Amino acid sequence: MEVVIVPDAKAGGELIAEGIAALLRRKPDALLGVATGSTPLPIYDALTAKVRAGTVDVSRARVAQLDEYVGLPPGHPESYRSTVLRQVVEPLGLDAGAFMGPDGSAEDVQAACEAYDRALAEAGGVDLQILGIGTDGHIGFNEPCSSLASRTRIKTLTEQTRVDNARFFGGDIDQVPHHVITQGIGTILEARHLVLLATGEGKAEAVAQTVEGPVAALVPASALQLHPHATVVVDEAAASKLKLADYFRHTYANKPSWQGI
């Protein structure tokens, strides 16, 4: 696992966007796994700027959703499909056919989960998966004590996650669904490169447990320690509880230029 400490969220977004651009130069039809929420917005903003500047071509890129609320009507503005279309697909100028995600409004939710897992495999797998992290260490919607071998499935959200997400629903927690479809940890670990961005002091404890704690279902993000190519990008506030912060700064400062993100 590589840990990169950056000054702020904008710098983190720029760093990750450049890594995505480098991937697309090598593999123009790469499948990018995208996360929602406020944390990854600097990534999408920086990547959009590169597209508009003509420094990267995304015309053949594909986008895969990480998770989705269950029960929101199609087209609901806070569904993750709508969010990804609004924040990623449309700004990058991608065709709607380049986007894939689970069906949170399906009558048979379990079948929808299994279908999405198959679709990801049939698409050749995710080349780079962007991840955020919850204050309790969840990735995707794999809440604490999720199986580290789990596949795409339905999950019940914790009260803390619903509280955290109420800001997207006008502050009304009653509007936040109780259930979601999420790629499981086992599914996420199949991506070729995992990139987690965390910003703010509120994520510091979760980051410390993810990076320096034991691999444990209680901190789902700690499963990144098992991945052969995982990058954790954190701002100074999110890095504030890392015991090895100085070592991480040293290793990044002396990183060979050929290694890439």
PDB file of C-alpha atoms in Angstrom:
ATOM      1  CA  MET A   1       0.000   0.000   0.000  1.00  0.00           C
ATOM      2  CA  GLU A   2       1.290   3.438  -0.949  1.00  0.00           C
ATOM      3  CA  VAL A   3       0.278   6.396   1.228  1.00  0.00           C
ATOM      4  CA  VAL A   4       0.570   9.877  -0.276  1.00  0.00           C
ATOM      5  CA  ILE A   5       0.079  12.944   1.916  1.00  0.00           C
ATOM      6  CA  VAL A   6      -0.948  16.069   0.010  1.00  0.00           C
ATOM      7  CA  PRO A   7      -1.562  19.642   1.195  1.00  0.00           C
ATOM      8  CA  ASP A   8      -5.294  19.710   0.516  1.00  0.00           C
ATOM      9  CA  ALA A   9      -8.225  18.146  -1.348  1.00  0.00           C
ATOM     10  CA  LYS A  10      -7.477  20.011  -4.581  1.00  0.00           C
ATOM     11  CA  ALA A  11      -3.931  18.648  -4.693  1.00  0.00           C
ATOM     12  CA  GLY A  12      -5.232  15.156  -4.034  1.00  0.00           C
ATOM     13  CA  GLY A  13      -7.766  15.469  -6.833  1.00  0.00           C
ATOM     14  CA  GLU A  14      -5.114  16.683  -9.258  1.00  0.00           C
ATOM     15  CA  LEU A  15      -2.740  13.844  -8.356  1.00  0.00           C
ATOM     16  CA  ILE A  16      -5.386  11.157  -8.852  1.00  0.00           C
ATOM     17  CA  ALA A  17      -6.709  12.772 -12.042  1.00  0.00           C
ATOM     18  CA  GLU A  18      -3.201  12.666 -13.507  1.00  0.00           C
ATOM     19  CA  GLY A  19      -2.988   8.990 -12.590  1.00  0.00           C
ATOM     20  CA  ILE A  20      -6.274   8.367 -14.405  1.00  0.00           C
ATOM     21  CA  ALA A  21      -5.043  10.353 -17.409  1.00  0.00           C
ATOM     22  CA  ALA A  22      -1.871   8.257 -17.528  1.00  0.00           C
ATOM     23  CA  LEU A  23      -3.970   5.090 -17.432  1.00  0.00           C
ATOM     24  CA  LEU A  24      -6.153   6.312 -20.299  1.00  0.00           C
ATOM     25  CA  ARG A  25      -3.088   7.119 -22.385  1.00  0.00           C
ATOM     26  CA  ARG A  26      -1.962   3.514 -21.929  1.00  0.00           C
ATOM     27  CA  LYS A  27      -5.425   1.984 -22.189  1.00  0.00           C
ATOM     28  CA  PRO A  28      -7.966   4.316 -23.853  1.00  0.00           C
ATOM     29  CA  ASP A  29     -10.934   2.017 -23.135  1.00  0.00           C
ATOM     30  CA  ALA A  30     -10.128   1.586 -19.433  1.00  0.00           C
ATOM     31  CA  LEU A  31     -13.027   0.864 -17.080  1.00  0.00           C
ATOM     32  CA  LEU A  32     -13.018   3.424 -14.270  1.00  0.00           C
ATOM     33  CA  GLY A  33     -14.836   2.624 -11.048  1.00  0.00           C
ATOM     34  CA  VAL A  34     -16.284   5.812  -9.597  1.00  0.00           C
ATOM     35  CA  ALA A  35     -17.445   6.716  -6.103  1.00  0.00           C
ATOM     36  CA  THR A  36     -19.970   9.368  -5.106  1.00  0.00           C
ATOM     37  CA  GLY A  37     -20.130  11.836  -2.239  1.00  0.00           C
ATOM     38  CA  SER A  38     -18.274  15.098  -1.802  1.00  0.00           C
ATOM     39  CA  THR A  39     -14.764  13.657  -1.388  1.00  0.00           C
ATOM     40  CA  PRO A  40     -14.090  12.580  -5.014  1.00  0.00           C
ATOM     41  CA  LEU A  41     -15.390  15.809  -6.583  1.00  0.00           C
ATOM     42  CA  PRO A  42     -11.881  17.349  -6.846  1.00  0.00           C
ATOM     43  CA  ILE A  43     -10.836  14.287  -8.876  1.00  0.00           C
ATOM     44  CA  TYR A  44     -13.668  14.698 -11.358  1.00  0.00           C
ATOM     45  CA  ASP A  45     -13.137  18.457 -11.575  1.00  0.00           C
ATOM     46  CA  ALA A  46      -9.420  18.006 -12.303  1.00  0.00           C
ATOM     47  CA  LEU A  47     -10.065  15.269 -14.863  1.00  0.00           C
ATOM     48  CA  THR A  48     -12.723  17.382 -16.596  1.00  0.00           C
ATOM     49  CA  ALA A  49     -10.236  20.255 -16.812  1.00  0.00           C
ATOM     50  CA  LYS A  50      -7.708  17.963 -18.480  1.00  0.00           C
ATOM     51  CA  VAL A  51     -10.301  16.810 -21.001  1.00  0.00           C
ATOM     52  CA  ARG A  52     -11.257  20.384 -21.843  1.00  0.00           C
ATOM     53  CA  ALA A  53      -7.580  21.321 -22.167  1.00  0.00           C
ATOM     54  CA  GLY A  54      -7.084  18.452 -24.595  1.00  0.00           C
ATOM     55  CA  THR A  55      -4.397  16.706 -22.534  1.00  0.00           C
ATOM     56  CA  VAL A  56      -6.345  13.463 -22.209  1.00  0.00           C
ATOM     57  CA  ASP A  57      -8.837  11.661 -24.444  1.00  0.00           C
ATOM     58  CA  VAL A  58     -11.727   9.983 -22.643  1.00  0.00           C
ATOM     59  CA  SER A  59     -13.788   9.177 -25.733  1.00  0.00           C
ATOM     60  CA  ARG A  60     -13.351   5.424 -25.266  1.00  0.00           C
ATOM     61  CA  ALA A  61     -13.347   5.368 -21.459  1.00  0.00           C
ATOM     62  CA  ARG A  62     -16.001   3.466 -19.536  1.00  0.00           C
ATOM     63  CA  VAL A  63     -17.426   4.182 -16.088  1.00  0.00           C
ATOM     64  CA  ALA A  64     -18.751   1.739 -13.481  1.00  0.00           C
ATOM     65  CA  GLN A  65     -20.802   2.660 -10.437  1.00  0.00           C
ATOM     66  CA  LEU A  66     -19.701   1.490  -6.986  1.00  0.00           C
ATOM     67  CA  ASP A  67     -23.074   1.410  -5.257  1.00  0.00           C
ATOM     68  CA  GLU A  68     -26.717   2.512  -5.422  1.00  0.00           C
ATOM     69  CA  TYR A  69     -29.614   3.236  -3.093  1.00  0.00           C
ATOM     70  CA  VAL A  70     -32.451   0.710  -3.092  1.00  0.00           C
ATOM     71  CA  GLY A  71     -35.961   1.995  -3.627  1.00  0.00           C
ATOM     72  CA  LEU A  72     -35.386   5.474  -5.005  1.00  0.00           C
ATOM     73  CA  PRO A  73     -37.486   6.047  -8.142  1.00  0.00           C
ATOM     74  CA  PRO A  74     -35.622   6.117 -11.471  1.00  0.00           C
ATOM     75  CA  GLY A  75     -34.253   9.582 -12.116  1.00  0.00           C
ATOM     76  CA  HIS A  76     -34.305  10.653  -8.452  1.00  0.00           C
ATOM     77  CA  PRO A  77     -31.661  13.409  -8.208  1.00  0.00           C
ATOM     78  CA  GLU A  78     -29.924  11.734  -5.272  1.00  0.00           C
ATOM     79  CA  SER A  79     -29.790   8.264  -6.785  1.00  0.00           C
ATOM     80  CA  TYR A  80     -26.178   7.428  -7.426  1.00  0.00           C
ATOM     81  CA  ARG A  81     -26.916   6.820 -11.085  1.00  0.00           C
ATOM     82  CA  SER A  82     -28.155  10.417 -11.398  1.00  0.00           C
ATOM     83  CA  THR A  83     -25.201  11.639  -9.370  1.00  0.00           C
ATOM     84  CA  VAL A  84     -22.620   9.846 -11.514  1.00  0.00           C
ATOM     85  CA  LEU A  85     -24.266  11.068 -14.702  1.00  0.00           C
ATOM     86  CA  ARG A  86     -24.278  14.629 -13.351  1.00  0.00           C
ATOM     87  CA  GLN A  87     -20.791  14.673 -11.824  1.00  0.00           C
ATOM     88  CA  VAL A  88     -18.797  12.386 -14.112  1.00  0.00           C
ATOM     89  CA  VAL A  89     -20.423  11.237 -17.340  1.00  0.00           C
ATOM     90  CA  GLU A  90     -21.823  14.582 -18.524  1.00  0.00           C
ATOM     91  CA  PRO A  91     -18.832  16.803 -17.582  1.00  0.00           C
ATOM     92  CA  LEU A  92     -16.434  14.400 -19.296  1.00  0.00           C
ATOM     93  CA  GLY A  93     -18.640  14.270 -22.383  1.00  0.00           C
ATOM     94  CA  LEU A  94     -19.017  10.499 -22.234  1.00  0.00           C
ATOM     95  CA  ASP A  95     -21.761   8.662 -24.055  1.00  0.00           C
ATOM     96  CA  ALA A  96     -24.459   7.240 -21.776  1.00  0.00           C
ATOM     97  CA  GLY A  97     -23.611   3.809 -23.170  1.00  0.00           C
ATOM     98  CA  ALA A  98     -20.199   4.054 -21.520  1.00  0.00           C
ATOM     99  CA  PHE A  99     -21.832   3.919 -18.088  1.00  0.00           C
ATOM    100  CA  MET A 100     -22.840   0.853 -16.109  1.00  0.00           C
ATOM    101  CA  GLY A 101     -24.375   0.443 -12.673  1.00  0.00           C
ATOM    102  CA  PRO A 102     -26.661  -1.761 -10.552  1.00  0.00           C
ATOM    103  CA  ASP A 103     -30.434  -1.424 -10.731  1.00  0.00           C
ATOM    104  CA  GLY A 104     -31.594  -0.167  -7.350  1.00  0.00           C
ATOM    105  CA  SER A 105     -35.233  -0.116  -8.437  1.00  0.00           C
ATOM    106  CA  ALA A 106     -35.352  -3.766  -9.544  1.00  0.00           C
ATOM    107  CA  GLU A 107     -38.137  -5.956  -8.172  1.00  0.00           C
ATOM    108  CA  ASP A 108     -35.614  -8.724  -7.524  1.00  0.00           C
ATOM    109  CA  VAL A 109     -32.763  -6.860  -5.841  1.00  0.00           C
ATOM    110  CA  GLN A 110     -30.678  -9.981  -5.237  1.00  0.00           C
ATOM    111  CA  ALA A 111     -30.821 -10.860  -8.927  1.00  0.00           C
ATOM    112  CA  ALA A 112     -29.794  -7.288  -9.762  1.00  0.00           C
ATOM    113  CA  CYS A 113     -26.766  -7.645  -7.485  1.00  0.00           C
ATOM    114  CA  GLU A 114     -25.680 -10.877  -9.115  1.00  0.00           C
ATOM    115  CA  ALA A 115     -26.243  -9.425 -12.584  1.00  0.00           C
ATOM    116  CA  TYR A 116     -24.015  -6.445 -11.827  1.00  0.00           C
ATOM    117  CA  ASP A 117     -21.211  -8.635 -10.510  1.00  0.00           C
ATOM    118  CA  ARG A 118     -21.356 -10.627 -13.767  1.00  0.00           C
ATOM    119  CA  ALA A 119     -21.472  -7.447 -15.855  1.00  0.00           C
ATOM    120  CA  LEU A 120     -18.282  -6.142 -14.269  1.00  0.00           C
ATOM    121  CA  ALA A 121     -16.484  -9.408 -15.006  1.00  0.00           C
ATOM    122  CA  GLU A 122     -17.798  -9.523 -18.567  1.00  0.00           C
ATOM    123  CA  ALA A 123     -16.586  -5.953 -19.099  1.00  0.00           C
ATOM    124  CA  GLY A 124     -13.060  -7.139 -18.336  1.00  0.00           C
ATOM    125  CA  GLY A 125     -12.947  -5.913 -14.747  1.00  0.00           C
ATOM    126  CA  VAL A 126     -12.329  -2.485 -13.266  1.00  0.00           C
ATOM    127  CA  ASP A 127      -8.945  -1.001 -14.139  1.00  0.00           C
ATOM    128  CA  LEU A 128      -8.923   1.745 -11.505  1.00  0.00           C
ATOM    129  CA  GLN A 129     -11.428   2.022  -8.679  1.00  0.00           C
ATOM    130  CA  ILE A 130     -11.852   5.341  -6.890  1.00  0.00           C
ATOM    131  CA  LEU A 131     -12.876   4.980  -3.256  1.00  0.00           C
ATOM    132  CA  GLY A 132     -13.875   7.259  -0.424  1.00  0.00           C
ATOM    133  CA  ILE A 133     -13.980   6.180   3.198  1.00  0.00           C
ATOM    134  CA  GLY A 134     -16.646   6.592   5.849  1.00  0.00           C
ATOM    135  CA  THR A 135     -15.951   7.864   9.335  1.00  0.00           C
ATOM    136  CA  ASP A 136     -16.426   4.262  10.485  1.00  0.00           C
ATOM    137  CA  GLY A 137     -14.019   2.885   7.884  1.00  0.00           C
ATOM    138  CA  HIS A 138     -16.558   1.675   5.335  1.00  0.00           C
ATOM    139  CA  ILE A 139     -15.781   1.596   1.614  1.00  0.00           C
ATOM    140  CA  GLY A 140     -18.589   1.534  -0.893  1.00  0.00           C
ATOM    141  CA  PHE A 141     -21.438   0.697   1.448  1.00  0.00           C
ATOM    142  CA  ASN A 142     -19.603  -2.180   3.093  1.00  0.00           C
ATOM    143  CA  GLU A 143     -20.410  -1.256   6.657  1.00  0.00           C
ATOM    144  CA  PRO A 144     -18.314  -2.484   9.627  1.00  0.00           C
ATOM    145  CA  CYS A 145     -18.218  -6.282   9.958  1.00  0.00           C
ATOM    146  CA  SER A 146     -18.843  -6.817   6.251  1.00  0.00           C
ATOM    147  CA  SER A 147     -17.243  -9.985   4.941  1.00  0.00           C
ATOM    148  CA  LEU A 148     -13.875  -9.347   3.323  1.00  0.00           C
ATOM    149  CA  ALA A 149     -14.862 -11.880   0.653  1.00  0.00           C
ATOM    150  CA  SER A 150     -18.281 -10.332  -0.042  1.00  0.00           C
ATOM    151  CA  ARG A 151     -19.682  -9.864  -3.536  1.00  0.00           C
ATOM    152  CA  THR A 152     -22.109  -7.254  -4.861  1.00  0.00           C
ATOM    153  CA  ARG A 153     -25.139  -7.461  -2.582  1.00  0.00           C
ATOM    154  CA  ILE A 154     -27.804  -5.575  -0.628  1.00  0.00           C
ATOM    155  CA  LYS A 155     -26.729  -3.955   2.635  1.00  0.00           C
ATOM    156  CA  THR A 156     -28.539  -2.167   5.465  1.00  0.00           C
ATOM    157  CA  LEU A 157     -26.996   1.203   6.268  1.00  0.00           C
ATOM    158  CA  THR A 158     -25.867   2.057   9.780  1.00  0.00           C
ATOM    159  CA  GLU A 159     -27.501   5.016  11.490  1.00  0.00           C
ATOM    160  CA  GLN A 160     -24.190   6.914  11.300  1.00  0.00           C
ATOM    161  CA  THR A 161     -24.003   6.524   7.530  1.00  0.00           C
ATOM    162  CA  ARG A 162     -27.592   7.714   7.164  1.00  0.00           C
ATOM    163  CA  VAL A 163     -26.796  10.719   9.370  1.00  0.00           C
ATOM    164  CA  ASP A 164     -23.690  11.467   7.282  1.00  0.00           C
ATOM    165  CA  ASN A 165     -25.679  11.245   4.029  1.00  0.00           C
ATOM    166  CA  ALA A 166     -28.689  13.260   5.201  1.00  0.00           C
ATOM    167  CA  ARG A 167     -26.961  16.422   3.922  1.00  0.00           C
ATOM    168  CA  PHE A 168     -27.656  15.216   0.375  1.00  0.00           C
ATOM    169  CA  PHE A 169     -31.370  14.938   1.221  1.00  0.00           C
ATOM    170  CA  GLY A 170     -31.870  18.426   2.594  1.00  0.00           C
ATOM    171  CA  GLY A 171     -30.761  17.342   6.049  1.00  0.00           C
ATOM    172  CA  ASP A 172     -33.775  15.040   6.437  1.00  0.00           C
ATOM    173  CA  ILE A 173     -32.577  11.616   7.572  1.00  0.00           C
ATOM    174  CA  ASP A 174     -36.058  10.184   6.998  1.00  0.00           C
ATOM    175  CA  GLN A 175     -35.473  10.647   3.268  1.00  0.00           C
ATOM    176  CA  VAL A 176     -32.274   8.574   3.293  1.00  0.00           C
ATOM    177  CA  PRO A 177     -32.979   4.966   2.250  1.00  0.00           C
ATOM    178  CA  HIS A 178     -32.141   2.180   4.685  1.00  0.00           C
ATOM    179  CA  HIS A 179     -30.846  -0.198   2.016  1.00  0.00           C
ATOM    180  CA  VAL A 180     -28.303  -0.083  -0.790  1.00  0.00           C
ATOM    181  CA  ILE A 181     -26.709  -2.243  -3.423  1.00  0.00           C
ATOM    182  CA  THR A 182     -22.942  -2.177  -3.088  1.00  0.00           C
ATOM    183  CA  GLN A 183     -19.994  -3.880  -4.669  1.00  0.00           C
ATOM    184  CA  GLY A 184     -18.696  -6.217  -1.993  1.00  0.00           C
ATOM    185  CA  ILE A 185     -15.181  -6.015  -0.630  1.00  0.00           C
ATOM    186  CA  GLY A 186     -14.239  -9.117  -2.600  1.00  0.00           C
ATOM    187  CA  THR A 187     -15.581  -7.474  -5.754  1.00  0.00           C
ATOM    188  CA  ILE A 188     -13.726  -4.217  -5.041  1.00  0.00           C
ATOM    189  CA  LEU A 189     -10.462  -6.073  -4.457  1.00  0.00           C
ATOM    190  CA  GLU A 190     -10.656  -7.471  -7.991  1.00  0.00           C
ATOM    191  CA  ALA A 191      -9.993  -4.021  -9.481  1.00  0.00           C
ATOM    192  CA  ARG A 192      -6.458  -3.734 -10.828  1.00  0.00           C
ATOM    193  CA  HIS A 193      -5.723  -0.510  -8.950  1.00  0.00           C
ATOM    194  CA  LEU A 194      -7.508   0.869  -5.891  1.00  0.00           C
ATOM    195  CA  VAL A 195      -7.215   4.593  -5.149  1.00  0.00           C
ATOM    196  CA  LEU A 196      -8.710   5.898  -1.917  1.00  0.00           C
ATOM    197  CA  LEU A 197      -8.991   9.633  -1.265  1.00  0.00           C
ATOM    198  CA  ALA A 198      -9.686  10.926   2.243  1.00  0.00           C
ATOM    199  CA  THR A 199      -9.810  14.542   3.352  1.00  0.00           C
ATOM    200  CA  GLY A 200     -10.580  16.297   6.610  1.00  0.00           C
ATOM    201  CA  GLU A 201      -9.893  15.619  10.272  1.00  0.00           C
ATOM    202  CA  GLY A 202     -13.120  13.637  10.565  1.00  0.00           C
ATOM    203  CA  LYS A 203     -11.564  10.856   8.479  1.00  0.00           C
ATOM    204  CA  ALA A 204      -8.261  10.752  10.387  1.00  0.00           C
ATOM    205  CA  GLU A 205      -9.104   7.871  12.717  1.00  0.00           C
ATOM    206  CA  ALA A 206     -10.552   5.756   9.903  1.00  0.00           C
ATOM    207  CA  VAL A 207      -7.457   6.410   7.776  1.00  0.00           C
ATOM    208  CA  ALA A 208      -5.126   5.437  10.621  1.00  0.00           C
ATOM    209  CA  GLN A 209      -7.027   2.198  11.230  1.00  0.00           C
ATOM    210  CA  THR A 210      -7.089   1.443   7.497  1.00  0.00           C
ATOM    211  CA  VAL A 211      -3.381   1.996   6.925  1.00  0.00           C
ATOM    212  CA  GLU A 212      -1.716   1.094  10.220  1.00  0.00           C
ATOM    213  CA  GLY A 213      -4.263  -1.084  11.996  1.00  0.00           C
ATOM    214  CA  PRO A 214      -4.892  -4.803  11.557  1.00  0.00           C
ATOM    215  CA  VAL A 215      -6.886  -6.159   8.645  1.00  0.00           C
ATOM    216  CA  ALA A 216     -10.299  -6.534  10.220  1.00  0.00           C
ATOM    217  CA  ALA A 217     -13.927  -6.664   9.129  1.00  0.00           C
ATOM    218  CA  LEU A 218     -14.601  -3.990  11.755  1.00  0.00           C
ATOM    219  CA  VAL A 219     -12.703  -1.564   9.480  1.00  0.00           C
ATOM    220  CA  PRO A 220     -13.677  -2.655   5.973  1.00  0.00           C
ATOM    221  CA  ALA A 221     -11.197  -0.317   4.275  1.00  0.00           C
ATOM    222  CA  SER A 222      -8.337  -2.185   5.969  1.00  0.00           C
ATOM    223  CA  ALA A 223      -8.847  -4.840   3.279  1.00  0.00           C
ATOM    224  CA  LEU A 224      -6.835  -2.528   1.003  1.00  0.00           C
ATOM    225  CA  GLN A 225      -3.773  -3.886   2.816  1.00  0.00           C
ATOM    226  CA  LEU A 226      -4.402  -7.154   0.964  1.00  0.00           C
ATOM    227  CA  HIS A 227      -4.321  -5.564  -2.496  1.00  0.00           C
ATOM    228  CA  PRO A 228      -1.162  -5.605  -4.631  1.00  0.00           C
ATOM    229  CA  HIS A 229      -1.741  -2.069  -5.969  1.00  0.00           C
ATOM    230  CA  ALA A 230      -3.529   0.212  -3.536  1.00  0.00           C
ATOM    231  CA  THR A 231      -2.900   3.948  -3.213  1.00  0.00           C
ATOM    232  CA  VAL A 232      -4.209   6.002  -0.298  1.00  0.00           C
ATOM    233  CA  VAL A 233      -4.162   9.770  -0.861  1.00  0.00           C
ATOM    234  CA  VAL A 234      -4.863  11.916   2.200  1.00  0.00           C
ATOM    235  CA  ASP A 235      -4.645  15.594   3.047  1.00  0.00           C
ATOM    236  CA  GLU A 236      -2.765  16.805   6.117  1.00  0.00           C
ATOM    237  CA  ALA A 237      -5.892  16.758   8.287  1.00  0.00           C
ATOM    238  CA  ALA A 238      -6.816  13.183   7.356  1.00  0.00           C
ATOM    239  CA  ALA A 239      -3.185  12.149   7.926  1.00  0.00           C
ATOM    240  CA  SER A 240      -3.054  13.685  11.398  1.00  0.00           C
ATOM    241  CA  LYS A 241      -3.329  10.376  13.288  1.00  0.00           C
ATOM    242  CA  LEU A 242      -0.845   8.386  11.201  1.00  0.00           C
ATOM    243  CA  LYS A 243       2.106   7.287  13.318  1.00  0.00           C
ATOM    244  CA  LEU A 244       4.255   6.785  10.227  1.00  0.00           C
ATOM    245  CA  ALA A 245       3.325  10.046   8.495  1.00  0.00           C
ATOM    246  CA  ASP A 246       6.938  11.202   8.261  1.00  0.00           C
ATOM    247  CA  TYR A 247       7.960   7.895   6.693  1.00  0.00           C
ATOM    248  CA  PHE A 248       5.157   8.152   4.131  1.00  0.00           C
ATOM    249  CA  ARG A 249       6.298  11.676   3.231  1.00  0.00           C
ATOM    250  CA  HIS A 250       9.892  10.469   2.866  1.00  0.00           C
ATOM    251  CA  THR A 251       9.018   7.500   0.656  1.00  0.00           C
ATOM    252  CA  TYR A 252       6.871   9.621  -1.646  1.00  0.00           C
ATOM    253  CA  ALA A 253       9.525  12.350  -1.896  1.00  0.00           C
ATOM    254  CA  ASN A 254      12.025   9.712  -2.999  1.00  0.00           C
ATOM    255  CA  LYS A 255       9.703   7.745  -5.264  1.00  0.00           C
ATOM    256  CA  PRO A 256      11.243   6.740  -8.624  1.00  0.00           C
ATOM    257  CA  SER A 257       9.759   8.698 -11.525  1.00  0.00           C
ATOM    258  CA  TRP A 258       9.062   5.493 -13.433  1.00  0.00           C
ATOM    259  CA  GLN A 259       6.824   4.064 -10.720  1.00  0.00           C
ATOM    260  CA  GLY A 260       3.749   6.241 -11.377  1.00  0.00           C
ATOM    261  CA  ILE A 261       0.720   6.547  -9.119  1.00  0.00           C
TER     262      ILE A 261
END
